[in-house]
Coordinates of C-alpha atoms in Angstrom, one line a residue:
M1 CA 0.2 0.0 -0.2
P2 CA 2.2 3.2 -1.4
I3 CA 1.9 6.2 0.5
H4 CA -0.5 8.9 -0.6
P5 CA 0.9 11.3 -3.4
F6 CA 0.2 14.5 -1.0
F7 CA 2.3 12.8 1.5
H8 CA 4.5 11.8 -0.7
R9 CA 5.3 14.9 -2.1
L10 CA 5.6 16.2 1.7
L11 CA 8.0 14.1 2.5
T12 CA 9.7 14.2 -0.7
G13 CA 10.7 18.0 -0.5
Y14 CA 12.0 20.4 1.7
G15 CA 9.8 19.4 5.0
A16 CA 11.2 16.0 4.6
Y17 CA 13.7 16.4 7.3
P18 CA 11.6 18.1 9.7
A19 CA 9.1 15.4 8.9
A20 CA 10.9 12.5 9.4
I21 CA 12.2 13.7 12.8
A22 CA 8.6 15.1 13.7
A23 CA 7.3 11.1 13.0
G24 CA 10.1 9.5 15.1
V25 CA 9.4 12.1 17.7
M26 CA 5.8 11.4 17.9
Y27 CA 6.3 7.9 17.9
G28 CA 8.2 7.3 21.1
L29 CA 6.2 9.9 22.5
L30 CA 3.1 8.1 21.7
Y31 CA 4.8 4.6 23.3
R32 CA 6.0 6.8 26.4
I33 CA 2.6 7.4 27.2
I34 CA 0.9 4.1 27.1
F35 CA 3.8 1.9 28.7
G36 CA 3.5 4.4 31.5
S37 CA -0.4 3.8 31.3
K38 CA -1.6 1.7 34.6
W39 CA -2.4 -1.2 32.5
L40 CA 1.0 -1.9 31.7
N41 CA 2.8 -0.2 34.4
Q42 CA 1.9 -3.7 36.8
A43 CA 3.9 -5.7 33.9
G44 CA 7.1 -3.2 34.3
G45 CA 5.7 -0.2 32.4
V46 CA 9.0 1.7 30.9
L47 CA 11.4 -0.8 32.0
L48 CA 9.8 -3.3 29.6
L49 CA 12.2 -4.4 27.1
A50 CA 9.7 -3.5 24.6
F51 CA 10.1 0.3 25.5
L52 CA 13.6 0.2 26.3
V53 CA 15.1 -1.7 23.0
V54 CA 11.9 -2.6 20.6
V55 CA 10.8 1.5 20.7
P56 CA 14.0 2.9 20.0
I57 CA 14.6 0.6 17.6
G58 CA 11.2 1.2 15.8
L59 CA 12.2 5.1 16.3
G60 CA 15.5 4.9 14.7
A61 CA 14.0 2.7 11.6
L62 CA 10.6 4.8 11.4
T63 CA 13.4 8.0 10.6
A64 CA 15.2 6.5 8.3
L65 CA 12.0 5.0 6.4
L66 CA 10.8 9.0 6.1
T67 CA 14.5 10.3 5.4
P68 CA 14.4 11.3 1.8
R69 CA 16.2 8.8 -0.8
E70 CA 19.0 11.5 -1.7
A71 CA 20.4 12.0 2.1
G72 CA 23.4 10.5 2.8
K73 CA 24.4 7.0 4.9
A74 CA 25.6 9.2 7.8
Q75 CA 22.3 11.6 7.9
C76 CA 20.1 8.6 8.0
I77 CA 21.5 6.0 10.1
W78 CA 23.5 8.6 12.9
V79 CA 22.5 12.1 12.0
L80 CA 18.7 12.2 12.2
P81 CA 18.1 9.5 14.3
W82 CA 20.1 11.4 16.9
T83 CA 18.5 14.2 16.8
T84 CA 15.2 12.5 16.7
V85 CA 16.1 10.7 20.2
G86 CA 17.4 14.0 21.6
I87 CA 14.3 16.1 20.8
F88 CA 11.8 13.2 22.0
L89 CA 13.8 13.0 25.5
V90 CA 13.8 16.7 25.8
T91 CA 10.3 16.9 25.5
A92 CA 9.4 13.8 27.3
A93 CA 11.3 16.0 30.2
I94 CA 9.4 19.2 29.5
L95 CA 6.1 17.0 29.8
G96 CA 7.2 15.4 32.8
F97 CA 7.2 12.4 31.6
E98 CA 10.9 11.7 32.9
G99 CA 13.4 13.1 35.8
A100 CA 16.8 13.7 34.7
I101 CA 18.1 10.1 36.4
C102 CA 16.2 8.2 33.9
L103 CA 16.9 10.7 31.1
L104 CA 20.4 10.2 31.7
I105 CA 20.3 6.2 31.9
I106 CA 18.2 5.7 28.7
F107 CA 19.8 8.6 26.9
P108 CA 22.8 6.0 25.1
L109 CA 21.1 3.2 25.3
F110 CA 18.7 5.1 22.7
L111 CA 20.6 6.5 20.8
G112 CA 23.2 3.3 19.9
L113 CA 19.2 1.4 19.5
A114 CA 18.2 4.3 17.3
N115 CA 21.2 3.7 15.3
L116 CA 20.4 0.1 15.0
G117 CA 17.8 0.4 13.9
A118 CA 17.9 2.6 11.1
W119 CA 20.9 0.8 10.1
I120 CA 18.4 -2.1 9.8
Y121 CA 15.7 -0.8 7.9
T122 CA 18.8 0.2 5.1
L123 CA 19.8 -2.6 4.5
G124 CA 17.0 -3.5 2.4
E125 CA 17.0 -0.1 0.8
S126 CA 18.2 0.4 -3.0
K127 CA 17.3 2.9 -5.7
E128 CA 15.7 0.6 -7.3
K129 CA 13.2 0.1 -5.2
P130 CA 9.3 1.6 -5.6
P131 CA 8.4 4.5 -3.4
R132 CA 8.4 3.2 0.4
N133 CA 5.5 0.5 1.5
A134 CA 3.2 2.3 4.5
A135 CA 2.7 -1.5 5.2
V136 CA 6.5 -1.0 7.2
V137 CA 5.3 2.2 9.0
A138 CA 2.1 -0.1 10.5
A139 CA 4.7 -3.1 11.4
L140 CA 6.4 -0.8 13.2
G141 CA 3.7 0.7 14.8
V142 CA 2.5 -2.1 16.4
L143 CA 5.6 -4.5 17.3
P144 CA 6.3 -3.0 20.9
L145 CA 2.9 -4.3 21.6
L146 CA 3.0 -7.5 19.8
V147 CA 6.5 -8.1 22.4
V148 CA 4.4 -7.2 25.8
P149 CA 2.6 -10.3 26.1
I150 CA 5.8 -12.4 25.6
E151 CA 8.0 -10.8 27.6
S152 CA 5.3 -10.3 30.3
R153 CA 5.2 -14.1 30.5
F154 CA 8.5 -14.0 32.7
V155 CA 9.3 -12.7 35.8
M156 CA 11.9 -9.6 36.0
P157 CA 15.4 -11.7 37.0
T158 CA 16.9 -10.5 40.2
S159 CA 20.9 -9.2 40.7
L160 CA 22.6 -8.6 43.8
R161 CA 25.4 -6.1 43.5
R162 CA 28.3 -5.5 45.3
V163 CA 30.2 -1.9 44.9
E164 CA 33.3 -0.9 47.0
N165 CA 35.1 1.8 47.7
T166 CA 38.6 2.3 49.4
V167 CA 40.7 5.1 50.9
D168 CA 44.3 4.9 52.7
V169 CA 43.7 7.2 56.2
A170 CA 46.7 8.9 57.7
A171 CA 45.4 7.8 60.9
T172 CA 44.8 4.9 63.6
P173 CA 42.1 2.5 63.1
D174 CA 40.9 4.0 66.8
V175 CA 40.7 7.7 65.5
V176 CA 38.7 6.1 62.2
W177 CA 36.6 3.6 64.5
Q178 CA 35.1 6.7 66.1
H179 CA 34.0 8.8 62.6
I180 CA 32.5 5.7 61.2
I181 CA 30.0 4.6 63.9
R182 CA 28.3 8.2 63.9
V183 CA 29.0 10.9 61.1
P184 CA 28.5 13.9 62.4
P185 CA 26.6 16.6 59.6
I186 CA 28.4 17.0 56.0
E187 CA 28.2 20.2 54.7
A188 CA 27.4 20.3 50.9
A189 CA 31.0 21.9 50.6
D190 CA 32.5 18.6 52.5
L191 CA 31.1 16.3 49.9
G192 CA 32.3 18.7 46.8
P193 CA 30.6 18.4 43.4
S194 CA 29.5 15.4 41.4
L195 CA 27.3 14.2 38.4
V196 CA 25.1 12.6 40.9
D197 CA 23.6 15.7 42.5
D198 CA 23.3 17.2 38.9
I199 CA 20.6 14.3 38.6
G200 CA 18.7 15.2 41.6
F201 CA 19.9 12.3 44.1
P202 CA 20.1 13.8 47.5
R203 CA 23.4 14.3 49.5
P204 CA 24.5 12.4 52.2
V205 CA 23.7 14.4 55.5
E206 CA 24.6 12.6 58.9
A207 CA 24.2 9.1 60.3
T208 CA 23.4 8.7 64.2
L209 CA 24.0 5.8 66.3
S210 CA 21.4 4.8 69.0
H211 CA 24.4 2.4 70.8
E212 CA 26.8 0.8 70.5
G213 CA 27.1 -2.7 69.9
V214 CA 25.3 -5.3 67.9
G215 CA 21.5 -4.2 67.4
G216 CA 22.5 -0.5 67.6
V217 CA 20.4 1.4 64.8
R218 CA 21.9 3.9 62.7
H219 CA 19.7 6.5 61.1
A220 CA 21.4 7.6 58.3
T221 CA 20.1 10.9 56.6
F222 CA 20.1 12.8 53.0
E223 CA 18.9 15.5 52.3
R224 CA 14.7 16.4 51.1
G225 CA 14.2 13.7 53.8
V226 CA 15.6 10.9 52.7
E227 CA 16.2 8.3 55.2
F228 CA 17.9 5.0 55.8
I229 CA 17.4 2.8 58.7
E230 CA 20.8 0.9 59.4
T231 CA 20.6 -1.9 62.1
V232 CA 24.1 -3.2 63.6
D233 CA 24.3 -6.9 62.8
V234 CA 28.6 -7.0 63.0
W235 CA 30.4 -5.0 65.4
K236 CA 34.3 -5.8 65.6
P237 CA 35.6 -2.4 67.0
R238 CA 38.2 -1.0 65.3
R239 CA 37.8 -3.6 62.8
K240 CA 35.0 -4.3 61.2
L241 CA 30.7 -2.6 61.5
S242 CA 28.1 -4.2 59.2
F243 CA 24.2 -3.3 58.8
R244 CA 21.3 -4.4 57.3
I245 CA 19.8 -1.4 55.5
T246 CA 16.0 -0.5 55.3
P247 CA 14.9 2.5 53.7
N248 CA 12.2 4.9 55.6
T249 CA 9.7 5.1 53.5
A250 CA 7.4 7.2 55.8
T251 CA 9.7 9.7 55.6
I252 CA 10.8 10.0 51.9
P253 CA 8.6 12.3 49.8
P254 CA 7.1 10.8 46.4
T255 CA 8.4 13.3 44.6
T256 CA 12.5 12.9 46.0
F257 CA 12.9 9.5 43.5
D258 CA 11.8 8.4 39.7
E259 CA 9.3 5.6 41.0
H260 CA 11.6 3.6 38.7
V261 CA 14.7 4.3 40.6
T262 CA 13.1 4.5 44.2
V263 CA 15.2 2.9 46.7
G264 CA 13.2 -0.1 48.5
G265 CA 10.8 -0.5 45.0
R266 CA 10.4 -3.4 43.2
F267 CA 13.3 -2.4 41.1
F268 CA 16.0 -1.8 43.3
D269 CA 17.2 -1.6 47.1
V270 CA 20.0 -1.2 49.3
L271 CA 20.1 -4.2 51.4
R272 CA 23.3 -4.0 53.4
G273 CA 26.7 -1.9 54.2
T274 CA 29.8 -2.6 55.6
Y275 CA 32.6 -0.6 57.0
E276 CA 35.8 -2.5 56.9
L277 CA 39.2 -1.2 58.8
R278 CA 42.9 -2.6 57.9
P279 CA 46.0 -1.5 59.7
L280 CA 48.6 0.4 57.7
P281 CA 52.4 0.8 58.3
G282 CA 53.1 4.1 60.1
G283 CA 49.8 4.2 62.3
R284 CA 47.2 4.3 58.8
T285 CA 44.5 2.7 58.3
R286 CA 42.6 1.3 54.6
L287 CA 39.2 2.0 55.0
V288 CA 37.0 0.0 53.2
L289 CA 33.2 0.6 52.5
Y290 CA 30.7 -1.6 50.1
S291 CA 27.5 -2.1 50.1
E292 CA 24.7 -4.9 48.3
Q293 CA 22.4 -3.9 46.2
R294 CA 19.2 -5.5 44.6
L295 CA 18.4 -4.4 40.8
S296 CA 15.4 -6.5 39.7
T297 CA 14.7 -5.3 35.4
N298 CA 14.7 -7.2 32.5
L299 CA 18.0 -5.0 31.4
N300 CA 19.9 -5.5 34.6
P301 CA 23.8 -5.6 32.9
Y302 CA 22.9 -2.3 31.5
A303 CA 21.2 -0.9 34.6
G304 CA 23.6 -2.2 36.7
L305 CA 26.3 0.2 35.2
W306 CA 24.3 2.9 36.2
T307 CA 23.4 1.7 40.1
D308 CA 27.0 1.2 40.5
Y309 CA 28.2 4.5 39.3
V310 CA 25.6 6.3 41.3
M311 CA 26.9 4.1 44.8
S312 CA 30.4 4.2 44.2
E313 CA 29.9 7.9 44.0
I314 CA 28.1 8.2 47.1
Q315 CA 30.3 5.8 48.8
R316 CA 33.5 7.7 47.8
R317 CA 32.1 11.0 48.8
I318 CA 31.3 9.7 52.3
L319 CA 35.0 8.5 52.7
Q320 CA 36.5 11.2 51.5
V321 CA 34.7 13.0 54.3
V322 CA 35.7 10.6 56.7
K323 CA 39.1 10.5 55.6
R324 CA 39.8 14.5 56.2
R325 CA 37.8 14.8 59.8
C326 CA 40.3 11.4 60.4
E327 CA 43.4 13.0 59.6
V328 CA 42.6 16.5 61.0
Q329 CA 42.1 14.7 64.3
A330 CA 45.8 12.6 63.9
V331 CA 47.3 16.4 63.5
V332 CA 45.6 17.5 66.6
Q333 CA 46.3 14.6 68.8
Q334 CA 50.2 14.8 67.9

């Protein structure tokens, strides 16, 4: 079924490039609305592979399909699909569909898969072929919805991840121990700049302790009302402190995190935190901080790259604060 002559003239004239981009953007926005609806949210919503993988491939293929034939390969496969993805994500942010965290995570994924979709489409292209067929557009339009029933039959896999950071401190384990069991209030200037702040993650503020020993409860607070209840189950003075972590959902406002990256939600959770102190020659200490997380998505290997980065940044900055405070105290005591 060939495209109507009016639309064929429109798409091959000066408006062809904007029309190709606009069609791709509308395709992406339509599916963002569909996958964000209640009837698909229970199945995983925008974290389904049908959205994260199939939609950007379709977006790239649709953009390539409507790109003028005289356009070069670079424009068809790279420039226009990338432009379409960029405009789609900016528009989704303006409309409030996505927060900065999710936009950053899906941006490189969508770029690569849109390129793939455009490349796949151009494999079947040749100048000798008749005008492009509207059946291709129809197939692209329904493909994500055809994938959903298949994907929803499978439970999202769970991945347990561990993120570790280490710092050497010019202070004894006695000094370091006192600075990790409780962490006095931290100013933003103490932490320094980080990308995790720019994309909306709250900064750590302080950690209190109800009492020393196993069973003690730490309250680790972050900006914007975020609090984690940390129950100590390993207490080895000057050697190891470990605790179970539970987000205090009663204090966390629903607007603090995007629903897809909410700590303690169905897709992501932080389970444990552990400090280990290892004596070094010269009265120094190697301080190790590691955490364990649960990740439950259909794209765990990719999502894990981002959760690992965020957790590593949070831990690295906390260790730097502890290091500076311990070393100041060590100098004063000399």
